[in-house]
Tab-separated table of N, CA and C in Angstrom:
chain	number	residue	atom	x	y	z
A	616	MET	N	0.837	-1.179	0.000
A	616	MET	CA	0.000	0.000	0.000
A	616	MET	C	0.881	1.242	0.000
A	617	ALA	N	0.637	2.159	-0.894
A	617	ALA	CA	1.408	3.396	-0.960
A	617	ALA	C	1.000	4.300	0.192
A	618	LYS	N	1.986	4.878	0.835
A	618	LYS	CA	1.713	5.751	1.974
A	618	LYS	C	2.014	7.184	1.556
A	619	ASN	N	1.102	7.788	0.825
A	619	ASN	CA	1.262	9.144	0.316
A	619	ASN	C	0.468	10.138	1.146
A	620	ILE	N	0.520	10.028	2.441
A	620	ILE	CA	-0.214	10.936	3.312
A	620	ILE	C	0.722	12.066	3.721
A	621	ILE	N	0.206	13.269	3.669
A	621	ILE	CA	0.985	14.457	4.005
A	621	ILE	C	1.342	14.429	5.489
A	622	LYS	N	2.590	14.811	5.796
A	622	LYS	CA	3.019	14.881	7.193
A	622	LYS	C	2.318	16.045	7.865
A	623	LYS	N	1.738	15.766	9.029
A	623	LYS	CA	1.105	16.810	9.810
A	623	LYS	C	1.218	16.472	11.281
A	624	LEU	N	0.833	17.390	12.136
A	624	LEU	CA	1.003	17.207	13.572
A	624	LEU	C	0.040	16.167	14.146
A	625	TYR	N	-1.220	16.200	13.710
A	625	TYR	CA	-2.227	15.275	14.220
A	625	TYR	C	-2.945	14.584	13.072
A	626	TYR	N	-3.278	13.318	13.296
A	626	TYR	CA	-4.016	12.514	12.320
A	626	TYR	C	-5.275	11.992	12.985
A	627	ASP	N	-6.364	11.881	12.223
A	627	ASP	CA	-7.570	11.292	12.818
A	627	ASP	C	-7.520	9.770	12.658
A	628	ILE	N	-8.457	9.088	13.283
A	628	ILE	CA	-8.407	7.630	13.357
A	628	ILE	C	-8.503	6.976	11.976
A	629	SER	N	-9.253	7.567	11.064
A	629	SER	CA	-9.374	6.968	9.725
A	629	SER	C	-8.054	7.061	8.964
A	630	GLU	N	-7.340	8.171	9.129
A	630	GLU	CA	-6.031	8.308	8.479
A	630	GLU	C	-5.034	7.304	9.060
A	631	VAL	N	-5.036	7.169	10.370
A	631	VAL	CA	-4.123	6.234	11.035
A	631	VAL	C	-4.458	4.806	10.627
A	632	SER	N	-5.726	4.512	10.521
A	632	SER	CA	-6.160	3.187	10.099
A	632	SER	C	-5.625	2.851	8.709
A	633	LYS	N	-5.719	3.796	7.794
A	633	LYS	CA	-5.200	3.578	6.435
A	633	LYS	C	-3.677	3.479	6.427
A	634	MET	N	-3.012	4.314	7.228
A	634	MET	CA	-1.550	4.318	7.270
A	634	MET	C	-0.985	3.014	7.823
A	635	THR	N	-1.644	2.473	8.839
A	635	THR	CA	-1.117	1.305	9.540
A	635	THR	C	-1.771	0.001	9.110
A	636	ASP	N	-2.833	0.086	8.337
A	636	ASP	CA	-3.609	-1.073	7.917
A	636	ASP	C	-4.168	-1.827	9.132
A	637	VAL	N	-4.666	-1.046	10.098
A	637	VAL	CA	-5.300	-1.582	11.298
A	637	VAL	C	-6.681	-0.931	11.377
A	638	LYS	N	-7.710	-1.735	11.540
A	638	LYS	CA	-9.085	-1.234	11.582
A	638	LYS	C	-9.291	-0.285	12.768
A	639	PRO	N	-10.166	0.728	12.611
A	639	PRO	CA	-10.400	1.674	13.706
A	639	PRO	C	-10.863	1.016	15.007
A	640	TYR	N	-11.699	-0.017	14.926
A	640	TYR	CA	-12.159	-0.666	16.164
A	640	TYR	C	-11.005	-1.368	16.870
A	641	VAL	N	-10.017	-1.834	16.111
A	641	VAL	CA	-8.839	-2.465	16.719
A	641	VAL	C	-7.990	-1.402	17.406
A	642	LEU	N	-7.845	-0.247	16.772
A	642	LEU	CA	-7.089	0.850	17.390
A	642	LEU	C	-7.735	1.256	18.715
A	643	ARG	N	-9.052	1.362	18.727
A	643	ARG	CA	-9.741	1.719	19.967
A	643	ARG	C	-9.549	0.631	21.039
A	644	TYR	N	-9.584	-0.634	20.625
A	644	TYR	CA	-9.360	-1.736	21.569
A	644	TYR	C	-7.940	-1.678	22.131
A	645	TRP	N	-6.971	-1.454	21.257
A	645	TRP	CA	-5.586	-1.381	21.711
A	645	TRP	C	-5.388	-0.255	22.728
A	646	GLU	N	-6.110	0.831	22.598
A	646	GLU	CA	-6.025	1.919	23.581
A	646	GLU	C	-6.396	1.410	24.970
A	647	SER	N	-7.364	0.516	25.034
A	647	SER	CA	-7.778	-0.011	26.335
A	647	SER	C	-6.788	-1.034	26.877
A	648	GLU	N	-6.022	-1.672	26.017
A	648	GLU	CA	-5.097	-2.727	26.435
A	648	GLU	C	-3.668	-2.236	26.666
A	649	PHE	N	-3.286	-1.147	26.024
A	649	PHE	CA	-1.925	-0.626	26.138
A	649	PHE	C	-1.991	0.775	26.747
A	650	PRO	N	-1.674	0.886	28.047
A	650	PRO	CA	-1.808	2.174	28.736
A	650	PRO	C	-0.996	3.301	28.109
A	651	SER	N	0.093	2.979	27.453
A	651	SER	CA	0.928	4.024	26.863
A	651	SER	C	0.370	4.558	25.546
A	652	LEU	N	-0.624	3.903	24.985
A	652	LEU	CA	-1.244	4.360	23.741
A	652	LEU	C	-2.466	5.211	24.099
A	653	LYS	N	-2.242	6.509	24.164
A	653	LYS	CA	-3.303	7.440	24.555
A	653	LYS	C	-3.298	8.645	23.605
A	654	PRO	N	-4.023	8.550	22.497
A	654	PRO	CA	-4.100	9.720	21.621
A	654	PRO	C	-4.877	10.843	22.296
A	655	LEU	N	-4.632	12.048	21.852
A	655	LEU	CA	-5.390	13.184	22.371
A	655	LEU	C	-6.836	13.057	21.915
A	656	LYS	N	-7.736	13.587	22.712
A	656	LYS	CA	-9.142	13.592	22.325
A	656	LYS	C	-9.644	15.025	22.346
A	657	THR	N	-10.412	15.376	21.320
A	657	THR	CA	-10.997	16.706	21.246
A	657	THR	C	-12.180	16.782	22.204
A	658	ALA	N	-12.750	17.967	22.339
A	658	ALA	CA	-13.914	18.156	23.205
A	658	ALA	C	-15.079	17.276	22.753
A	659	SER	N	-15.136	17.005	21.459
A	659	SER	CA	-16.218	16.160	20.935
A	659	SER	C	-15.872	14.676	20.977
A	660	GLY	N	-14.692	14.325	21.498
A	660	GLY	CA	-14.310	12.931	21.661
A	660	GLY	C	-13.554	12.317	20.492
A	661	GLN	N	-13.240	13.108	19.471
A	661	GLN	CA	-12.483	12.569	18.339
A	661	GLN	C	-11.039	12.346	18.749
A	662	ARG	N	-10.484	11.220	18.312
A	662	ARG	CA	-9.097	10.900	18.616
A	662	ARG	C	-8.178	11.615	17.626
A	663	LYS	N	-7.085	12.158	18.162
A	663	LYS	CA	-6.070	12.812	17.336
A	663	LYS	C	-4.720	12.188	17.677
A	664	TYR	N	-4.137	11.508	16.705
A	664	TYR	CA	-2.893	10.767	16.903
A	664	TYR	C	-1.699	11.592	16.444
A	665	LYS	N	-0.633	11.550	17.231
A	665	LYS	CA	0.650	12.141	16.846
A	665	LYS	C	1.496	11.039	16.218
A	666	GLN	N	2.615	11.442	15.631
A	666	GLN	CA	3.498	10.470	14.989
A	666	GLN	C	3.996	9.425	15.982
A	667	LYS	N	4.252	9.821	17.224
A	667	LYS	CA	4.719	8.847	18.228
A	667	LYS	C	3.658	7.780	18.497
A	668	ASP	N	2.385	8.160	18.432
A	668	ASP	CA	1.306	7.179	18.593
A	668	ASP	C	1.297	6.196	17.429
A	669	ILE	N	1.498	6.718	16.227
A	669	ILE	CA	1.523	5.877	15.028
A	669	ILE	C	2.705	4.915	15.081
A	670	ASP	N	3.848	5.411	15.539
A	670	ASP	CA	5.023	4.544	15.681
A	670	ASP	C	4.742	3.417	16.674
A	671	GLN	N	4.058	3.742	17.758
A	671	GLN	CA	3.742	2.717	18.746
A	671	GLN	C	2.741	1.714	18.180
A	672	ILE	N	1.786	2.170	17.417
A	672	ILE	CA	0.819	1.264	16.783
A	672	ILE	C	1.552	0.288	15.875
A	673	GLU	N	2.503	0.781	15.105
A	673	GLU	CA	3.295	-0.096	14.236
A	673	GLU	C	4.071	-1.117	15.059
A	674	GLN	N	4.592	-0.684	16.193
A	674	GLN	CA	5.340	-1.589	17.075
A	674	GLN	C	4.413	-2.659	17.654
A	675	ILE	N	3.236	-2.260	18.089
A	675	ILE	CA	2.262	-3.216	18.627
A	675	ILE	C	1.849	-4.207	17.543
A	676	LYS	N	1.584	-3.698	16.367
A	676	LYS	CA	1.199	-4.560	15.246
A	676	LYS	C	2.297	-5.576	14.951
A	677	GLN	N	3.545	-5.146	14.975
A	677	GLN	CA	4.679	-6.039	14.739
A	677	GLN	C	4.712	-7.148	15.793
A	678	LEU	N	4.570	-6.757	17.055
A	678	LEU	CA	4.616	-7.739	18.139
A	678	LEU	C	3.470	-8.743	18.044
A	679	LEU	N	2.266	-8.261	17.791
A	679	LEU	CA	1.090	-9.139	17.787
A	679	LEU	C	0.992	-9.994	16.529
A	680	HIS	N	1.222	-9.403	15.370
A	680	HIS	CA	0.968	-10.115	14.119
A	680	HIS	C	2.192	-10.834	13.557
A	681	LYS	N	3.352	-10.225	13.650
A	681	LYS	CA	4.554	-10.837	13.064
A	681	LYS	C	5.281	-11.745	14.054
A	682	GLU	N	5.342	-11.320	15.313
A	682	GLU	CA	6.092	-12.083	16.313
A	682	GLU	C	5.185	-12.953	17.185
A	683	SER	N	3.901	-12.922	16.932
A	683	SER	CA	2.898	-13.776	17.600
A	683	SER	C	2.866	-13.639	19.118
A	684	TYR	N	3.061	-12.429	19.616
A	684	TYR	CA	2.919	-12.170	21.040
A	684	TYR	C	1.439	-12.150	21.395
A	685	THR	N	1.135	-12.446	22.644
A	685	THR	CA	-0.215	-12.218	23.160
A	685	THR	C	-0.308	-10.732	23.523
A	686	ILE	N	-1.503	-10.282	23.821
A	686	ILE	CA	-1.675	-8.886	24.253
A	686	ILE	C	-0.837	-8.624	25.504
A	687	ALA	N	-0.920	-9.530	26.470
A	687	ALA	CA	-0.161	-9.363	27.721
A	687	ALA	C	1.344	-9.384	27.453
A	688	GLY	N	1.788	-10.267	26.579
A	688	GLY	CA	3.206	-10.343	26.248
A	688	GLY	C	3.690	-9.097	25.531
A	689	ALA	N	2.878	-8.577	24.631
A	689	ALA	CA	3.246	-7.354	23.916
A	689	ALA	C	3.304	-6.172	24.881
A	690	ARG	N	2.357	-6.120	25.813
A	690	ARG	CA	2.345	-5.047	26.804
A	690	ARG	C	3.622	-5.087	27.648
A	691	LYS	N	4.010	-6.306	28.081
A	691	LYS	CA	5.237	-6.460	28.879
A	691	LYS	C	6.468	-6.086	28.063
A	692	SER	N	6.497	-6.476	26.801
A	692	SER	CA	7.630	-6.158	25.944
A	692	SER	C	7.776	-4.648	25.752
A	693	LEU	N	6.666	-3.969	25.545
A	693	LEU	CA	6.710	-2.514	25.392
A	693	LEU	C	7.160	-1.845	26.681
A	694	GLU	N	6.672	-2.338	27.807
A	694	GLU	CA	7.052	-1.777	29.103
A	694	GLU	C	8.534	-2.013	29.366
A	695	LYS	N	9.015	-3.206	29.059
A	695	LYS	CA	10.436	-3.526	29.233
A	695	LYS	C	11.293	-2.633	28.333
A	696	ASN	N	10.865	-2.447	27.094
A	696	ASN	CA	11.588	-1.594	26.149
A	696	ASN	C	11.643	-0.155	26.653
A	697	LYS	N	10.563	0.304	27.271
A	697	LYS	CA	10.516	1.665	27.799
A	697	LYS	C	11.509	1.824	28.947
A	698	LEU	N	11.641	0.785	29.786
A	698	LEU	CA	12.564	0.845	30.920
A	698	LEU	C	14.018	0.687	30.490
A	699	VAL	N	14.275	-0.145	29.485
A	699	VAL	CA	15.639	-0.406	29.027
A	699	VAL	C	16.172	0.763	28.206
A	700	ASN	N	15.329	1.355	27.375
A	700	ASN	CA	15.734	2.440	26.479
A	700	ASN	C	14.934	3.707	26.778
A	701	PRO	N	15.206	4.377	27.891
A	701	PRO	CA	14.388	5.544	28.243
A	701	PRO	C	14.477	6.672	27.213
A	702	GLU	N	15.579	6.786	26.491
A	702	GLU	CA	15.687	7.848	25.484
A	702	GLU	C	14.831	7.545	24.259
A	703	LYS	N	14.481	6.280	24.029
A	703	LYS	CA	13.637	5.881	22.903
A	703	LYS	C	12.247	5.515	23.387
A	704	ARG	N	11.904	6.020	24.539
A	704	ARG	CA	10.655	5.668	25.192
A	704	ARG	C	9.447	6.069	24.349
A	705	ILE	N	8.466	5.210	24.347
A	705	ILE	CA	7.203	5.492	23.667
A	705	ILE	C	6.215	5.872	24.749
A	706	LEU	N	5.659	7.052	24.643
A	706	LEU	CA	4.725	7.515	25.681
A	706	LEU	C	3.313	7.327	25.241
């Protein structure tokens, strides 16, 4: 899939879904399972993702789909990575 999306500060859930090839309902579910994945929300409740959120989504997708981690295992791996590499921390 070609990723010809213009770089900007915030992306909405449909843009992130297309960029990462992850369905919006899965992104919302992952927010509940991964405490560090917290996009900003507008007053009307719309999610606004920054590039760091998108990077974390890609990392979660890699762990779950390519490396066959469970949700709990992926959560532990992300937490361990955050503690081991604080300068590369995903918030």
